[in-house]
PDB file of N, CA and C in Angstrom:
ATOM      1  N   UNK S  26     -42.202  18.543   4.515  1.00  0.00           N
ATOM      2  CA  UNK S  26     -41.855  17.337   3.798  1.00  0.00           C
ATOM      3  C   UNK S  26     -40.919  16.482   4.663  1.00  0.00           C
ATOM      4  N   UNK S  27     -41.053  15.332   4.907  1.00  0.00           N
ATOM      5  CA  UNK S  27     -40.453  14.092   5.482  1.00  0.00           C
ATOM      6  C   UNK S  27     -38.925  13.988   4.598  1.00  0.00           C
ATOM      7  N   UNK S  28     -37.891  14.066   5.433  1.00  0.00           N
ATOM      8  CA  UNK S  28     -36.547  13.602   4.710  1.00  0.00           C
ATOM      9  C   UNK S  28     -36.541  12.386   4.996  1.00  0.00           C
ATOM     10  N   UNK S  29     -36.230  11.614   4.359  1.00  0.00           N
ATOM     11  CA  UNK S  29     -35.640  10.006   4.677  1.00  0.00           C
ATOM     12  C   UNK S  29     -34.240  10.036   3.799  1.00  0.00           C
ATOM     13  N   UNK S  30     -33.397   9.220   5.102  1.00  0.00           N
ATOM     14  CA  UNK S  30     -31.924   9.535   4.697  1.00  0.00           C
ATOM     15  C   UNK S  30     -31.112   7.733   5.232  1.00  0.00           C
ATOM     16  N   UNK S  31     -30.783   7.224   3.952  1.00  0.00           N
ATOM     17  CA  UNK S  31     -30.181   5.460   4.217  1.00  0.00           C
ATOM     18  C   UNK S  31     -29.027   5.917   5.416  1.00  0.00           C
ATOM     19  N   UNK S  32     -28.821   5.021   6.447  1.00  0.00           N
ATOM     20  CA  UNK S  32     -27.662   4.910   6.619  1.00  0.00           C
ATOM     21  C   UNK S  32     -27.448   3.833   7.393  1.00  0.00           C
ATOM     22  N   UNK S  33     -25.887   3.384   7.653  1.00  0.00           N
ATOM     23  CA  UNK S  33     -25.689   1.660   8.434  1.00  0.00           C
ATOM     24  C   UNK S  33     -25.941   1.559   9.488  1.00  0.00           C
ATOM     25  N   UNK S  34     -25.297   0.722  10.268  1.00  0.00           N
ATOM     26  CA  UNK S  34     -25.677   0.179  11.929  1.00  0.00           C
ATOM     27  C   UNK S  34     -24.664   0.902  12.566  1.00  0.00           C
ATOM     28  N   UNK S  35     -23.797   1.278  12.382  1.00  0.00           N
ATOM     29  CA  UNK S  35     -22.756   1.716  13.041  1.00  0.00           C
ATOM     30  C   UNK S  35     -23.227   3.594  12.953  1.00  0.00           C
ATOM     31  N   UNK S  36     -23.166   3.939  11.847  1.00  0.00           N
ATOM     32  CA  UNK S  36     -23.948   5.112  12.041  1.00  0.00           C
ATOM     33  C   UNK S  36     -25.239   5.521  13.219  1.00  0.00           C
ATOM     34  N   UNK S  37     -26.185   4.395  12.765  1.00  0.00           N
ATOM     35  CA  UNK S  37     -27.499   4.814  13.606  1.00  0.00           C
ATOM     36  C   UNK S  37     -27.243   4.421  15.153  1.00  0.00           C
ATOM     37  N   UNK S  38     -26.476   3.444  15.259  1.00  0.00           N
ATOM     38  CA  UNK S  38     -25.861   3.519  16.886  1.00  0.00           C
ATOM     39  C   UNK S  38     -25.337   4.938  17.644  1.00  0.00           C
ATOM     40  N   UNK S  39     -24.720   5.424  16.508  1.00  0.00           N
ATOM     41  CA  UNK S  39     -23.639   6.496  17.109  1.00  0.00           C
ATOM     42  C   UNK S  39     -24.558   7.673  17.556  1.00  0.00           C
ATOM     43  N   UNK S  40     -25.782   7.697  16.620  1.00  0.00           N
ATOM     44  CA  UNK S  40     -26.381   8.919  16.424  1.00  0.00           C
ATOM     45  C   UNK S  40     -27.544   8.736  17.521  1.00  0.00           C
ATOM     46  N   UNK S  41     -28.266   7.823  18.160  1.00  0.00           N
ATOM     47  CA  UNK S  41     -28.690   7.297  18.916  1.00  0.00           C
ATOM     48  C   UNK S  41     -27.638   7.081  20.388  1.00  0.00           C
ATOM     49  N   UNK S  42     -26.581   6.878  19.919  1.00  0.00           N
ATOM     50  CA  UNK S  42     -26.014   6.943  21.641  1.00  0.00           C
ATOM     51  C   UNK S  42     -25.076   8.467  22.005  1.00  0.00           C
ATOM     52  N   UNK S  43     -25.733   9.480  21.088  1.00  0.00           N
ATOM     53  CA  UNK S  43     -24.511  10.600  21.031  1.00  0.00           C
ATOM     54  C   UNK S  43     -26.026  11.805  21.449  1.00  0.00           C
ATOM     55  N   UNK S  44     -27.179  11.209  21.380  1.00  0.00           N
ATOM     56  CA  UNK S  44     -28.514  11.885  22.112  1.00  0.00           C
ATOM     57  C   UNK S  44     -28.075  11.579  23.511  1.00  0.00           C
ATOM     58  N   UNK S  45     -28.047  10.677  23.973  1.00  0.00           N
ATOM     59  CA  UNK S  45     -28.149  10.674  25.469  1.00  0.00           C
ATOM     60  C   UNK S  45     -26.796  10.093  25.949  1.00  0.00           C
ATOM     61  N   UNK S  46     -25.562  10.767  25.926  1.00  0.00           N
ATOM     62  CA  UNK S  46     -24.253  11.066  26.310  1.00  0.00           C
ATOM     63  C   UNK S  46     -24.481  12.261  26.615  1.00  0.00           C
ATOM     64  N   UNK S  47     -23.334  12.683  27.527  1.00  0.00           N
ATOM     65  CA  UNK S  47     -22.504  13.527  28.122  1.00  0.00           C
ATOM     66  C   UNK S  47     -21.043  13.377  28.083  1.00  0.00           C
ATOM     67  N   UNK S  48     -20.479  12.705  27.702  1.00  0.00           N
ATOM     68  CA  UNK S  48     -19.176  12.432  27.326  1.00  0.00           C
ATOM     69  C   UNK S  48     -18.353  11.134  26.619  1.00  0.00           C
ATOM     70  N   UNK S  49     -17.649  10.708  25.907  1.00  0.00           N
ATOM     71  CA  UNK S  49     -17.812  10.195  25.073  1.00  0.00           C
ATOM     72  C   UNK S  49     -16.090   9.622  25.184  1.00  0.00           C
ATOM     73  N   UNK S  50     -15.549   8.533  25.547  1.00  0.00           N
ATOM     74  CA  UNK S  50     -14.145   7.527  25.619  1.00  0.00           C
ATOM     75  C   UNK S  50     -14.283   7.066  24.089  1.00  0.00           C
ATOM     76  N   UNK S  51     -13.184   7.341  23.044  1.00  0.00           N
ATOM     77  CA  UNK S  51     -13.211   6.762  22.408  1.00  0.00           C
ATOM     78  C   UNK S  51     -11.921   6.775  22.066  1.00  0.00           C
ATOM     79  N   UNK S  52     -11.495   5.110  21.375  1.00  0.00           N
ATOM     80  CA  UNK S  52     -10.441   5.018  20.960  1.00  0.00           C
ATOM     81  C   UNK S  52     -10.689   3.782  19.741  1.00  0.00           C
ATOM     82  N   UNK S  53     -10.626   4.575  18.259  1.00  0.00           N
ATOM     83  CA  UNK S  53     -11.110   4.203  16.980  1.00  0.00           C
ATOM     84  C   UNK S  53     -10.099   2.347  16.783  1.00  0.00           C
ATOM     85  N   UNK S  54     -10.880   2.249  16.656  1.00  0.00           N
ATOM     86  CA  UNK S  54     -10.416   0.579  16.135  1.00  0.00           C
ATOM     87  C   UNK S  54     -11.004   0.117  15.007  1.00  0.00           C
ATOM     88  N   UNK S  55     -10.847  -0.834  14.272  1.00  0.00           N
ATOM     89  CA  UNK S  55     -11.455  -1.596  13.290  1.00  0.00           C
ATOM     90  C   UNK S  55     -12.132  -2.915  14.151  1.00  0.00           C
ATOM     91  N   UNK S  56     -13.610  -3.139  13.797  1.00  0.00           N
ATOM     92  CA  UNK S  56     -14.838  -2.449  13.104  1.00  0.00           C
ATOM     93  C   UNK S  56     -15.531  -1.775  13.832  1.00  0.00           C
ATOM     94  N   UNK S  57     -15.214  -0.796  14.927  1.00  0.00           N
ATOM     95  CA  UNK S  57     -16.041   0.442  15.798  1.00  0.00           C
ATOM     96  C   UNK S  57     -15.360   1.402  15.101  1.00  0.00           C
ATOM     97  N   UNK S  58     -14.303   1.753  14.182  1.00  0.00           N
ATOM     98  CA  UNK S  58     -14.013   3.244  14.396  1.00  0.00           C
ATOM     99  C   UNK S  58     -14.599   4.071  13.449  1.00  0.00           C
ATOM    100  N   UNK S  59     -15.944   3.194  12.821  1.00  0.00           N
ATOM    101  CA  UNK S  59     -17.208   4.619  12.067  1.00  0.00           C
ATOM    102  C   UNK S  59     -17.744   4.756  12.983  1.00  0.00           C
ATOM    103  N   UNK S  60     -18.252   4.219  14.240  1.00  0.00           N
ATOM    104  CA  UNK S  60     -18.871   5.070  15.037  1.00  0.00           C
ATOM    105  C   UNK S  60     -18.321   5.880  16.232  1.00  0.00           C
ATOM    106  N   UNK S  61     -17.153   5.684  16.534  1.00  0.00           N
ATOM    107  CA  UNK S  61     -15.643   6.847  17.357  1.00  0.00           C
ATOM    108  C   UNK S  61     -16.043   8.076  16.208  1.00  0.00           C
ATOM    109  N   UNK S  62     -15.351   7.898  15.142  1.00  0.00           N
ATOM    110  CA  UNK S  62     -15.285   8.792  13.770  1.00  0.00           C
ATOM    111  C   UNK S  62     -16.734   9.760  14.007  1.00  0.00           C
ATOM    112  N   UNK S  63     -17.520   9.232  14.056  1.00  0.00           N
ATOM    113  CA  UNK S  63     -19.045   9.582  13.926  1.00  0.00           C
ATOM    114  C   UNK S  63     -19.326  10.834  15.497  1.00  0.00           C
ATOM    115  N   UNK S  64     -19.426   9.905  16.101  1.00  0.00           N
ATOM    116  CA  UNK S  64     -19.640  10.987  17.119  1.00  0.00           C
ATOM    117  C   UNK S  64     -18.211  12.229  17.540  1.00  0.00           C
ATOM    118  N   UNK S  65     -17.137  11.994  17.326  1.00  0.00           N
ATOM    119  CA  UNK S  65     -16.226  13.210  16.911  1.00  0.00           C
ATOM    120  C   UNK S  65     -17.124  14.059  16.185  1.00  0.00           C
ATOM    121  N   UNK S  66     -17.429  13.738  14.784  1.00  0.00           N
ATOM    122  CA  UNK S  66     -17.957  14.401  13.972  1.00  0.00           C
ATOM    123  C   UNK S  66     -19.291  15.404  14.317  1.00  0.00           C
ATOM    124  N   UNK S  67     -20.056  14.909  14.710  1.00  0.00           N
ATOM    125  CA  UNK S  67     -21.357  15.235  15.864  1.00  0.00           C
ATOM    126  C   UNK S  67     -20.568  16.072  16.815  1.00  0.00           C
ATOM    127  N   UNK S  68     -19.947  15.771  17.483  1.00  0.00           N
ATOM    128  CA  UNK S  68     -19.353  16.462  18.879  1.00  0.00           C
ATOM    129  C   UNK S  68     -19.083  18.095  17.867  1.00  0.00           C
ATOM    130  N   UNK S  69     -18.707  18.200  17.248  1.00  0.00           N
ATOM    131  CA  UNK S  69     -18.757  19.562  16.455  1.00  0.00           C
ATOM    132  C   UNK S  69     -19.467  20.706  16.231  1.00  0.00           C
ATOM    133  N   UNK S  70     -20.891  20.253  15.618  1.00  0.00           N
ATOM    134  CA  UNK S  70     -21.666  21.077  15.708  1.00  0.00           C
ATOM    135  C   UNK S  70     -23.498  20.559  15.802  1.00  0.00           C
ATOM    136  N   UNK S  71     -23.316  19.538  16.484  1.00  0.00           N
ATOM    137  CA  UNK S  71     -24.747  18.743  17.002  1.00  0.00           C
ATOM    138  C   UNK S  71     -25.251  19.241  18.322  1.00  0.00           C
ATOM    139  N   UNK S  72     -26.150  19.684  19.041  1.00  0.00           N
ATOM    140  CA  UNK S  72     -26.372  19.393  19.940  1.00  0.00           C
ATOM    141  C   UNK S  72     -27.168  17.842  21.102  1.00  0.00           C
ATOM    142  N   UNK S  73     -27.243  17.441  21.624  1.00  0.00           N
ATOM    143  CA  UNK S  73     -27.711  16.176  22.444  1.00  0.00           C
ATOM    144  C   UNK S  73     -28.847  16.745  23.098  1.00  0.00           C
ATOM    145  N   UNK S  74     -30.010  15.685  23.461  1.00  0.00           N
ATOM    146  CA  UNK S  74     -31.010  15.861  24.250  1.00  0.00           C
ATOM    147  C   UNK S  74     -30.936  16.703  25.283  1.00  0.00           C
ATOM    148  N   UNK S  75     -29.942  17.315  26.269  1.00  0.00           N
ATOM    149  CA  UNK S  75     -29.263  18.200  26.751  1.00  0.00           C
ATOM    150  C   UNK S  75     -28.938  19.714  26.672  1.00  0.00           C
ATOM    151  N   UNK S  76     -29.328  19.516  25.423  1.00  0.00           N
ATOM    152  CA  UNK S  76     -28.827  20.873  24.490  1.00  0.00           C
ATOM    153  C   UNK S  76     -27.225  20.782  24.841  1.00  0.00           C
ATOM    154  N   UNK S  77     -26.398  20.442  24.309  1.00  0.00           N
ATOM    155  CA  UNK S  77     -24.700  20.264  25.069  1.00  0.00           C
ATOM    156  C   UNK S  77     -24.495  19.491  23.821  1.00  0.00           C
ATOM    157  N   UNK S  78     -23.003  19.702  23.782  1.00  0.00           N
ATOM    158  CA  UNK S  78     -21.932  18.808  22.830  1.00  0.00           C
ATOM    159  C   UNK S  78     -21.791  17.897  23.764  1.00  0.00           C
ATOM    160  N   UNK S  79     -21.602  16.895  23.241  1.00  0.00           N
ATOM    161  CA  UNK S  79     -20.873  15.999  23.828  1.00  0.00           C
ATOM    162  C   UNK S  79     -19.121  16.148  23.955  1.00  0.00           C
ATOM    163  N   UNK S  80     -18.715  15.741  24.762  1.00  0.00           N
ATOM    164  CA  UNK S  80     -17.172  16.059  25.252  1.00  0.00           C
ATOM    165  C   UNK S  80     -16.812  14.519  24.441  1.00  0.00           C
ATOM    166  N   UNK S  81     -15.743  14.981  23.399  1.00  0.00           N
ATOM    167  CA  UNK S  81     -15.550  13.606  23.510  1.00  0.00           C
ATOM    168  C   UNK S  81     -13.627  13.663  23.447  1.00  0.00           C
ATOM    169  N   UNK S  82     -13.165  12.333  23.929  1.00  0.00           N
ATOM    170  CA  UNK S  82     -11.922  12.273  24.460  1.00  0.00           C
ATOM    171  C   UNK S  82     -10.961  10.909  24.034  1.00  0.00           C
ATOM    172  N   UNK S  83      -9.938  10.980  23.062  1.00  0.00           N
ATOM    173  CA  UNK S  83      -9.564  10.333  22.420  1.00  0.00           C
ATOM    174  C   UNK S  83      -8.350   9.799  23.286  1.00  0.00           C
ATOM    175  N   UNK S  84      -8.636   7.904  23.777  1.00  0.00           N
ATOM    176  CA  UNK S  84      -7.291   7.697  24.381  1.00  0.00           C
ATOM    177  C   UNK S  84      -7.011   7.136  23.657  1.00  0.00           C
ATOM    178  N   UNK S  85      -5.421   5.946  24.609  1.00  0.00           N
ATOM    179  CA  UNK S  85      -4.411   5.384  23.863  1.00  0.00           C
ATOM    180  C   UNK S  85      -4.840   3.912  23.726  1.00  0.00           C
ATOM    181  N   UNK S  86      -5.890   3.343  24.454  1.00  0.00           N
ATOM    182  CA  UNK S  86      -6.213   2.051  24.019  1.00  0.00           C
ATOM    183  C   UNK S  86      -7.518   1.621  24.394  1.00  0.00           C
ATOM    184  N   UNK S  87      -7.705   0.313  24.242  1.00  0.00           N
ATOM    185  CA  UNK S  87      -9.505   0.160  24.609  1.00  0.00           C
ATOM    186  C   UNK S  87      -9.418   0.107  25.817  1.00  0.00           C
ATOM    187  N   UNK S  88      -8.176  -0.234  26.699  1.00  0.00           N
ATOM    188  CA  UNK S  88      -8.271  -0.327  28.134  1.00  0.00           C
ATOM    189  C   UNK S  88      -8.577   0.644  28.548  1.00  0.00           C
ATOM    190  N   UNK S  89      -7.518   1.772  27.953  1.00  0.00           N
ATOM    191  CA  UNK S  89      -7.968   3.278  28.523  1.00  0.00           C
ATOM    192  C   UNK S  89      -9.115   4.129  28.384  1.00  0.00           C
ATOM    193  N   UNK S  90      -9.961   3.534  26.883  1.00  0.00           N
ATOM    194  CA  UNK S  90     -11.708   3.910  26.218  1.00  0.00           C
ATOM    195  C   UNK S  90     -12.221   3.500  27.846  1.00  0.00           C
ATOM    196  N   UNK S  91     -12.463   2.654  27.954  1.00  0.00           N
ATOM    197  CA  UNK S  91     -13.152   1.665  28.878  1.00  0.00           C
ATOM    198  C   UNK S  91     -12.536   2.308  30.401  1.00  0.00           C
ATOM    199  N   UNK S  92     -11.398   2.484  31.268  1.00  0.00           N
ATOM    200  CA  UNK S  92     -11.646   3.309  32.353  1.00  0.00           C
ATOM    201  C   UNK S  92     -11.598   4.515  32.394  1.00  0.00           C
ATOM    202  N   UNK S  93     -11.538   5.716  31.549  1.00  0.00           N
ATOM    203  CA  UNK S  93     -12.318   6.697  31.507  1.00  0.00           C
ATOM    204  C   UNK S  93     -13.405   6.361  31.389  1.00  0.00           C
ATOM    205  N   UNK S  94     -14.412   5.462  31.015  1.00  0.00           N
ATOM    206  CA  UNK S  94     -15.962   5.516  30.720  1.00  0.00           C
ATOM    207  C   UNK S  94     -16.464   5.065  32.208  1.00  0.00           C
ATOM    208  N   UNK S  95     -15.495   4.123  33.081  1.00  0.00           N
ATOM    209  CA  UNK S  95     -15.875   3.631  34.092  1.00  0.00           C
ATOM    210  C   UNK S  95     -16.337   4.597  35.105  1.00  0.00           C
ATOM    211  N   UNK S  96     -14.933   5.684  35.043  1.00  0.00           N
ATOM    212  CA  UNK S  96     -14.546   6.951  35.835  1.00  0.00           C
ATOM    213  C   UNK S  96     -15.691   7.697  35.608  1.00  0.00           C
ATOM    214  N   UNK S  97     -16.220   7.857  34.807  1.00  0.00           N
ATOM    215  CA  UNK S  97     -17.132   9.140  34.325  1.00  0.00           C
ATOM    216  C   UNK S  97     -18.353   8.574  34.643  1.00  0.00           C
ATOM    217  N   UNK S  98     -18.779   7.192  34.991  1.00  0.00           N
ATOM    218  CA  UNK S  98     -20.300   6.978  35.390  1.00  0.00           C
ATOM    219  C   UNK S  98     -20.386   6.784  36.578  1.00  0.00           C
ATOM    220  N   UNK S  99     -18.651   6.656  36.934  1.00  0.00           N
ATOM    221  CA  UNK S  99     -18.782   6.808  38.771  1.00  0.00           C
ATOM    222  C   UNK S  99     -19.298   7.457  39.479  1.00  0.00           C
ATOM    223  N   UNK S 100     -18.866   8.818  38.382  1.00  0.00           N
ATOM    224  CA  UNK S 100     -19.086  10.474  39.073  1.00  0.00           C
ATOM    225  C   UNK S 100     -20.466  10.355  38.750  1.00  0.00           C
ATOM    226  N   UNK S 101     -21.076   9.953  38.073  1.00  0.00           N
ATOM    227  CA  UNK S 101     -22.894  10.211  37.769  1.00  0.00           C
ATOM    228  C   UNK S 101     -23.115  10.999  36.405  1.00  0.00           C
ATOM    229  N   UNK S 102     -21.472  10.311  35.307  1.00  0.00           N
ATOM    230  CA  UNK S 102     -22.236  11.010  34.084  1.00  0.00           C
ATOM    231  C   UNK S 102     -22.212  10.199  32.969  1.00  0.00           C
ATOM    232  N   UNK S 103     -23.265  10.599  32.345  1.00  0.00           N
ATOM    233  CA  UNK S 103     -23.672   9.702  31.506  1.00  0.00           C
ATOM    234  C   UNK S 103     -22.481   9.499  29.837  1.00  0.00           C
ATOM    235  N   UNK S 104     -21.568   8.462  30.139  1.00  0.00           N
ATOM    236  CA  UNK S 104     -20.543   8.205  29.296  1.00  0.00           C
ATOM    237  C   UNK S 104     -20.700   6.960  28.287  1.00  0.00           C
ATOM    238  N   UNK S 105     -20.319   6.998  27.115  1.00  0.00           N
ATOM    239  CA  UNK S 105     -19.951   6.369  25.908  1.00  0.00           C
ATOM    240  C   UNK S 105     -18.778   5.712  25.371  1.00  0.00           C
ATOM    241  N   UNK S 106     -18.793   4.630  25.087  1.00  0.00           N
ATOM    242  CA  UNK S 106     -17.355   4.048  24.594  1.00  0.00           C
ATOM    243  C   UNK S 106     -18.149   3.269  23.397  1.00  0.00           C
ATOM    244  N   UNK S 107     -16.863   2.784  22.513  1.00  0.00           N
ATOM    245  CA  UNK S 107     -17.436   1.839  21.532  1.00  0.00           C
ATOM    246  C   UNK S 107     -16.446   0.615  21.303  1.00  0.00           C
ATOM    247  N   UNK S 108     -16.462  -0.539  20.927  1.00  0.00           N
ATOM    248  CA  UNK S 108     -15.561  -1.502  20.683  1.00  0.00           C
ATOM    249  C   UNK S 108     -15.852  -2.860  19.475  1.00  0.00           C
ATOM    250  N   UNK S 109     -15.315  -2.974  19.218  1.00  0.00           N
ATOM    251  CA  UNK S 109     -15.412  -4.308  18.589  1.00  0.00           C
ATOM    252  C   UNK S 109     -15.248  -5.773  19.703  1.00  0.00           C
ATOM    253  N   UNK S 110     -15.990  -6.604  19.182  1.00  0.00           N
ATOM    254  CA  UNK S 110     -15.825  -7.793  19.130  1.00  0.00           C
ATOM    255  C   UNK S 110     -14.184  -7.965  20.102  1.00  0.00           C
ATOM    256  N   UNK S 111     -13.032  -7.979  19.063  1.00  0.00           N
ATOM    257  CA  UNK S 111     -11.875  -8.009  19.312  1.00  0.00           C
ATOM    258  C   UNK S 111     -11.475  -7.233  20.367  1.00  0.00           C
ATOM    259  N   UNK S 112     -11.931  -5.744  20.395  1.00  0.00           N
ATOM    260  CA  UNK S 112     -11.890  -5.332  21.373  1.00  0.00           C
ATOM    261  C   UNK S 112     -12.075  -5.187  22.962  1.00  0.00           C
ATOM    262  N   UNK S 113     -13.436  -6.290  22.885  1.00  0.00           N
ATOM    263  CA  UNK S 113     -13.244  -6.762  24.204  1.00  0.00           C
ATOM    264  C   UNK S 113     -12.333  -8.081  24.634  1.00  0.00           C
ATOM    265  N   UNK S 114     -12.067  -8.844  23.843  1.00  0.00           N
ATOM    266  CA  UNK S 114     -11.180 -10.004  24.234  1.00  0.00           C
ATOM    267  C   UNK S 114      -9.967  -9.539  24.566  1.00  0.00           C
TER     268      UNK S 114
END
């Protein structure tokens, strides 16, 4: 039997970008921090296309989301951040 299960944009982003991660910069803000929240949550007991948790790593600001994510695709791995709007300005 087919489950069908509602859920928002911020959800189906998370769950869609938490398949093909390897590690995961997040630092929860308003209106990204259901999908920070989300993939924490996942990072628990989900596995990724990988078969692997995702690592995920909670800094102190979006500057710091954003160069850990820089750092980590330097090295050749496939990293995640999330932000608002506000957050990039």
């Amino acid at each position: 039997m087919k489950k069908i299960k509602t859920i928002d944009g911020c959800e189906a982003c998370s769950n869609t970008a938490y398949m093909f991660t390897e590690i995961s910069g997040i630092y929860p803000i308003t209106p990204s921090s259901p999908m920070s929240e989300h993939i924490d949550e996942l990072s628990k007991d989900t596995l990724n296309i990988f078969n692997d948790k995702v690592k995920v790593v909670e800094m102190q600001s979006e500057a710091g989301a954003i160069g850990f994510v820089h750092g980590a695709l330097q090295n050749g791995t496939l990293a995640t951040t999330f932000t608002s709007s506000q957050g990039l300005l």
